[in-house]
GROMACS .gro file of C-alpha atoms in nm:
model
  252
    1MET     CA    1   0.001   0.000   0.001
    2ILE     CA    2   0.137   0.341  -0.095
    3THR     CA    3   0.203   0.562   0.204
    4LYS     CA    4   0.032   0.898   0.228
    5ARG     CA    5   0.264   1.197   0.248
    6ILE     CA    6   0.247   1.490   0.486
    7ILE     CA    7   0.406   1.803   0.337
    8PRO     CA    8   0.462   2.141   0.500
    9CYS     CA    9   0.471   2.436   0.261
   10LEU     CA   10   0.703   2.735   0.299
   11ASP     CA   11   0.551   3.045   0.127
   12VAL     CA   12   0.844   3.277   0.100
   13LYS     CA   13   0.828   3.655   0.048
   14ASP     CA   14   1.128   3.885   0.084
   15GLY     CA   15   1.329   3.602   0.227
   16ARG     CA   16   1.083   3.516   0.504
   17VAL     CA   17   0.815   3.251   0.546
   18VAL     CA   18   0.464   3.415   0.540
   19LYS     CA   19   0.105   3.304   0.558
   20GLY     CA   20  -0.228   3.461   0.467
   21VAL     CA   21  -0.595   3.379   0.432
   22ASN     CA   22  -0.752   3.323   0.092
   23PHE     CA   23  -0.412   3.431  -0.044
   24LEU     CA   24  -0.454   3.771   0.118
   25ASN     CA   25  -0.340   3.951   0.437
   26VAL     CA   26   0.001   3.793   0.435
   27ASN     CA   27   0.189   3.791   0.768
   28ASP     CA   28   0.546   3.707   0.860
   29VAL     CA   29   0.605   3.367   1.024
   30ASN     CA   30   0.974   3.253   1.038
   31ASP     CA   31   1.305   3.198   0.875
   32PRO     CA   32   1.276   2.947   0.581
   33VAL     CA   33   1.612   2.781   0.655
   34ALA     CA   34   1.538   2.718   1.027
   35LEU     CA   35   1.184   2.607   0.950
   36GLY     CA   36   1.292   2.374   0.663
   37GLN     CA   37   1.542   2.206   0.901
   38TYR     CA   38   1.283   2.168   1.172
   39TYR     CA   39   1.044   1.989   0.940
   40SER     CA   40   1.319   1.767   0.795
   41ASP     CA   41   1.405   1.661   1.146
   42HIS     CA   42   1.053   1.613   1.268
   43GLY     CA   43   0.874   1.373   1.032
   44ALA     CA   44   0.784   1.571   0.717
   45ASP     CA   45   0.788   1.349   0.409
   46GLU     CA   46   0.873   1.633   0.174
   47LEU     CA   47   0.896   2.009   0.174
   48VAL     CA   48   0.749   2.261  -0.073
   49PHE     CA   49   0.919   2.598  -0.116
   50TYR     CA   50   0.717   2.868  -0.298
   51ASP     CA   51   0.859   3.214  -0.377
   52ILE     CA   52   0.509   3.363  -0.378
   53THR     CA   53   0.576   3.695  -0.533
   54ALA     CA   54   0.834   3.601  -0.805
   55SER     CA   55   0.570   3.577  -1.081
   56VAL     CA   56   0.384   3.889  -0.983
   57GLU     CA   57   0.706   4.086  -0.955
   58GLY     CA   58   0.836   3.944  -1.287
   59ARG     CA   59   1.165   3.826  -1.144
   60SER     CA   60   1.357   3.502  -1.087
   61LEU     CA   61   1.315   3.293  -0.778
   62PHE     CA   62   1.545   3.366  -0.477
   63THR     CA   63   1.820   3.108  -0.529
   64GLU     CA   64   2.039   3.206  -0.236
   65ILE     CA   65   1.775   3.116   0.030
   66LEU     CA   66   1.669   2.813  -0.174
   67THR     CA   67   2.024   2.676  -0.174
   68ARG     CA   68   2.058   2.722   0.202
   69VAL     CA   69   1.727   2.538   0.258
   70ALA     CA   70   1.829   2.254   0.028
   71GLU     CA   71   2.161   2.217   0.211
   72THR     CA   72   1.995   2.178   0.552
   73ILE     CA   73   1.722   1.922   0.481
   74PHE     CA   74   1.727   1.550   0.407
   75ILE     CA   75   1.382   1.509   0.247
   76PRO     CA   76   1.261   1.576  -0.112
   77LEU     CA   77   1.225   1.941  -0.194
   78THR     CA   78   0.973   2.082  -0.447
   79VAL     CA   79   1.032   2.438  -0.554
   80GLY     CA   80   0.810   2.690  -0.736
   81GLY     CA   81   0.766   3.062  -0.809
   82GLY     CA   82   0.884   3.249  -1.120
   83ILE     CA   83   0.944   2.930  -1.315
   84ASN     CA   84   0.896   3.036  -1.681
   85THR     CA   85   1.163   2.859  -1.885
   86LEU     CA   86   1.379   2.549  -1.900
   87ASP     CA   87   1.661   2.762  -1.779
   88ASP     CA   88   1.460   2.839  -1.462
   89PHE     CA   89   1.415   2.452  -1.413
   90ASP     CA   90   1.787   2.402  -1.457
   91ARG     CA   91   1.875   2.680  -1.213
   92VAL     CA   92   1.641   2.557  -0.940
   93LEU     CA   93   1.747   2.195  -0.981
   94LYS     CA   94   2.111   2.298  -0.949
   95CYS     CA   95   2.025   2.473  -0.623
   96GLY     CA   96   1.914   2.141  -0.482
   97ALA     CA   97   1.551   2.103  -0.570
   98ASP     CA   98   1.421   1.748  -0.648
   99LYS     CA   99   1.107   1.863  -0.825
  100VAL     CA  100   1.001   2.192  -0.990
  101SER     CA  101   0.653   2.338  -0.960
  102VAL     CA  102   0.508   2.533  -1.244
  103ASN     CA  103   0.198   2.754  -1.235
  104SER     CA  104   0.178   3.096  -1.407
  105GLY     CA  105   0.476   3.014  -1.636
  106ALA     CA  106   0.284   2.715  -1.776
  107ILE     CA  107  -0.025   2.920  -1.828
  108ARG     CA  108   0.174   3.175  -2.033
  109ASN     CA  109   0.366   2.906  -2.217
  110PRO     CA  110   0.190   2.557  -2.210
  111SER     CA  111   0.476   2.408  -2.403
  112LEU     CA  112   0.694   2.442  -2.092
  113ILE     CA  113   0.532   2.131  -1.935
  114PRO     CA  114   0.616   1.883  -2.222
  115GLU     CA  115   0.958   2.043  -2.283
  116ALA     CA  116   1.054   2.007  -1.915
  117ALA     CA  117   0.913   1.653  -1.892
  118GLN     CA  118   1.111   1.549  -2.193
  119ARG     CA  119   1.436   1.699  -2.055
  120TYR     CA  120   1.411   1.614  -1.687
  121GLY     CA  121   1.137   1.344  -1.670
  122ASP     CA  122   0.772   1.358  -1.578
  123GLN     CA  123   0.861   1.288  -1.207
  124CYS     CA  124   1.036   1.629  -1.194
  125VAL     CA  125   0.745   1.835  -1.323
  126VAL     CA  126   0.482   1.941  -1.074
  127LEU     CA  127   0.175   2.133  -1.200
  128SER     CA  128   0.058   2.364  -0.919
  129VAL     CA  129  -0.295   2.504  -0.981
  130ASP     CA  130  -0.459   2.788  -0.786
  131ALA     CA  131  -0.836   2.725  -0.836
  132LYS     CA  132  -1.152   2.899  -0.720
  133ARG     CA  133  -1.523   2.857  -0.780
  134VAL     CA  134  -1.664   3.098  -1.030
  135GLY     CA  135  -2.018   3.067  -1.148
  136GLY     CA  136  -2.044   2.697  -1.056
  137GLN     CA  137  -1.714   2.604  -1.220
  138PHE     CA  138  -1.354   2.571  -1.098
  139HIS     CA  139  -1.147   2.844  -1.260
  140VAL     CA  140  -0.768   2.862  -1.276
  141PHE     CA  141  -0.627   3.176  -1.112
  142THR     CA  142  -0.283   3.329  -1.164
  143LYS     CA  143  -0.059   3.598  -1.014
  144GLY     CA  144  -0.087   3.456  -0.663
  145GLY     CA  145  -0.462   3.410  -0.681
  146ARG     CA  146  -0.520   3.767  -0.801
  147GLU     CA  147  -0.631   3.711  -1.165
  148ASP     CA  148  -0.905   3.482  -1.307
  149THR     CA  149  -0.781   3.324  -1.624
  150GLY     CA  150  -1.130   3.206  -1.714
  151MET     CA  151  -0.977   2.860  -1.777
  152ASP     CA  152  -1.152   2.551  -1.655
  153ALA     CA  153  -0.928   2.406  -1.385
  154ILE     CA  154  -1.025   2.036  -1.449
  155GLU     CA  155  -0.951   2.060  -1.821
  156TRP     CA  156  -0.627   2.249  -1.756
  157ILE     CA  157  -0.506   1.982  -1.510
  158ARG     CA  158  -0.616   1.698  -1.744
  159ASN     CA  159  -0.417   1.851  -2.027
  160GLY     CA  160  -0.125   1.926  -1.804
  161VAL     CA  161  -0.098   1.552  -1.707
  162LYS     CA  162  -0.144   1.452  -2.073
  163ASN     CA  163   0.149   1.678  -2.161
  164GLY     CA  164   0.389   1.535  -1.903
  165ALA     CA  165   0.310   1.676  -1.554
  166GLY     CA  166   0.392   1.395  -1.309
  167GLU     CA  167   0.221   1.535  -1.002
  168ILE     CA  168  -0.053   1.787  -0.921
  169VAL     CA  169  -0.067   2.034  -0.641
  170LEU     CA  170  -0.430   2.160  -0.612
  171ASN     CA  171  -0.448   2.480  -0.410
  172SER     CA  172  -0.803   2.573  -0.325
  173ILE     CA  173  -0.827   2.953  -0.291
  174ASP     CA  174  -1.172   2.909  -0.138
  175THR     CA  175  -1.038   2.713   0.157
  176ASP     CA  176  -0.685   2.858   0.185
  177GLY     CA  177  -0.601   2.954   0.538
  178VAL     CA  178  -0.966   2.920   0.651
  179LYS     CA  179  -0.898   2.606   0.852
  180ASN     CA  180  -1.236   2.441   0.788
  181GLY     CA  181  -1.091   2.134   0.604
  182PHE     CA  182  -0.966   2.057   0.261
  183ASP     CA  183  -1.175   2.120  -0.051
  184LEU     CA  184  -1.301   1.768  -0.093
  185GLU     CA  185  -1.532   1.855  -0.380
  186MET     CA  186  -1.266   2.017  -0.586
  187LEU     CA  187  -1.008   1.737  -0.500
  188LYS     CA  188  -1.250   1.466  -0.610
  189ALA     CA  189  -1.315   1.640  -0.941
  190VAL     CA  190  -0.947   1.644  -1.001
  191SER     CA  191  -0.864   1.290  -0.875
  192ASP     CA  192  -1.130   1.147  -1.097
  193VAL     CA  193  -0.960   1.268  -1.417
  194VAL     CA  194  -0.588   1.201  -1.363
  195ASN     CA  195  -0.375   0.902  -1.279
  196VAL     CA  196  -0.078   1.087  -1.129
  197PRO     CA  197  -0.028   1.180  -0.755
  198VAL     CA  198  -0.257   1.461  -0.635
  199ILE     CA  199  -0.152   1.673  -0.341
  200ALA     CA  200  -0.430   1.853  -0.148
  201SER     CA  201  -0.355   2.210  -0.043
  202GLY     CA  202  -0.555   2.467   0.138
  203GLY     CA  203  -0.787   2.441   0.432
  204ALA     CA  204  -0.629   2.212   0.688
  205GLY     CA  205  -0.723   2.332   1.037
  206CYS     CA  206  -0.664   2.030   1.252
  207ALA     CA  207  -0.525   1.676   1.239
  208GLN     CA  208  -0.875   1.526   1.179
  209ASP     CA  209  -0.896   1.722   0.848
  210PHE     CA  210  -0.613   1.491   0.716
  211VAL     CA  211  -0.798   1.179   0.842
  212THR     CA  212  -1.110   1.300   0.662
  213LEU     CA  213  -0.918   1.377   0.350
  214PHE     CA  214  -0.758   1.036   0.310
  215GLN     CA  215  -1.057   0.837   0.426
  216THR     CA  216  -1.295   1.031   0.188
  217LEU     CA  217  -1.062   1.050  -0.106
  218PRO     CA  218  -0.818   0.750  -0.105
  219LYS     CA  219  -0.690   0.859  -0.445
  220VAL     CA  220  -0.530   1.171  -0.294
  221ASP     CA  221  -0.170   1.095  -0.230
  222ALA     CA  222  -0.064   1.382   0.009
  223GLY     CA  223  -0.188   1.658   0.229
  224LEU     CA  224  -0.006   1.992   0.230
  225ALA     CA  225  -0.041   2.260   0.494
  226ALA     CA  226   0.132   2.567   0.623
  227SER     CA  227   0.000   2.764   0.922
  228ILE     CA  228  -0.109   2.468   1.141
  229PHE     CA  229   0.242   2.332   1.118
  230HIS     CA  230   0.420   2.668   1.137
  231PHE     CA  231   0.237   2.780   1.452
  232GLY     CA  232   0.258   2.446   1.627
  233GLU     CA  233  -0.109   2.372   1.620
  234VAL     CA  234  -0.040   2.030   1.468
  235ARG     CA  235   0.289   1.839   1.519
  236ILE     CA  236   0.368   1.622   1.228
  237GLU     CA  237   0.468   1.329   1.450
  238ASP     CA  238   0.133   1.343   1.629
  239LEU     CA  239  -0.058   1.372   1.298
  240LYS     CA  240   0.114   1.058   1.168
  241ALA     CA  241   0.037   0.870   1.482
  242LEU     CA  242  -0.331   0.956   1.447
  243LEU     CA  243  -0.334   0.865   1.082
  244ALA     CA  244  -0.175   0.528   1.161
  245GLN     CA  245  -0.432   0.473   1.441
  246GLU     CA  246  -0.702   0.533   1.183
  247GLY     CA  247  -0.560   0.272   0.952
  248ILE     CA  248  -0.406   0.515   0.707
  249ASN     CA  249  -0.062   0.412   0.589
  250VAL     CA  250   0.203   0.677   0.663
  251ARG     CA  251   0.587   0.669   0.687
  252ARG     CA  252   0.698   0.696   1.051
   0.00000   0.00000   0.00000
């Protein structure tokens, strides 16, 4: 049985880890290097590092901080933010990333996904999608959740996988930071149309939300969260103990 993964997310702005609600009202949390090392040492299965303003500000991702994070952790590292070209993939991978997450860059240039998959392998290409309900549909948003592309999120994800994305991170803007649980409806819609790992992001408020996620949607491979881990509301070791107690297979 494949183990479910627990993944903390570092949203980095101006060299600091930050967190907001519904992608807004962003507040300072901690140093990314110290936090990354803490998670590596305390049971996280992977770590996600997002430079959340790189795309909006039209610049490259902060590589100095990324390199320092990569040097201090011993778990897989996925990196995103300002990934627009194959050169960006190359630069981030050379900094120590294991996988590269594309979002706005792939929307602007859909050929980025197949080109990266061909060069680095499907397993290296993560399609991160910020989605929100608009008129009864799930729309893809860009620029840190600020701009509605009008694109149907389910079709965008289906095509992304067809073109070589080896993993999906689904960020529900509707539930982000609200702490009322993962967006099960949106996650089911995505899980039903792809055959690659799906990572649930946005909405975790307590350990039970992860139990509900994996019991309700066994196709979902991982749960990603930020603030509940950053502020010590849920310890990853305790979460994994609960999941195991509930019969959910996790790495301990």
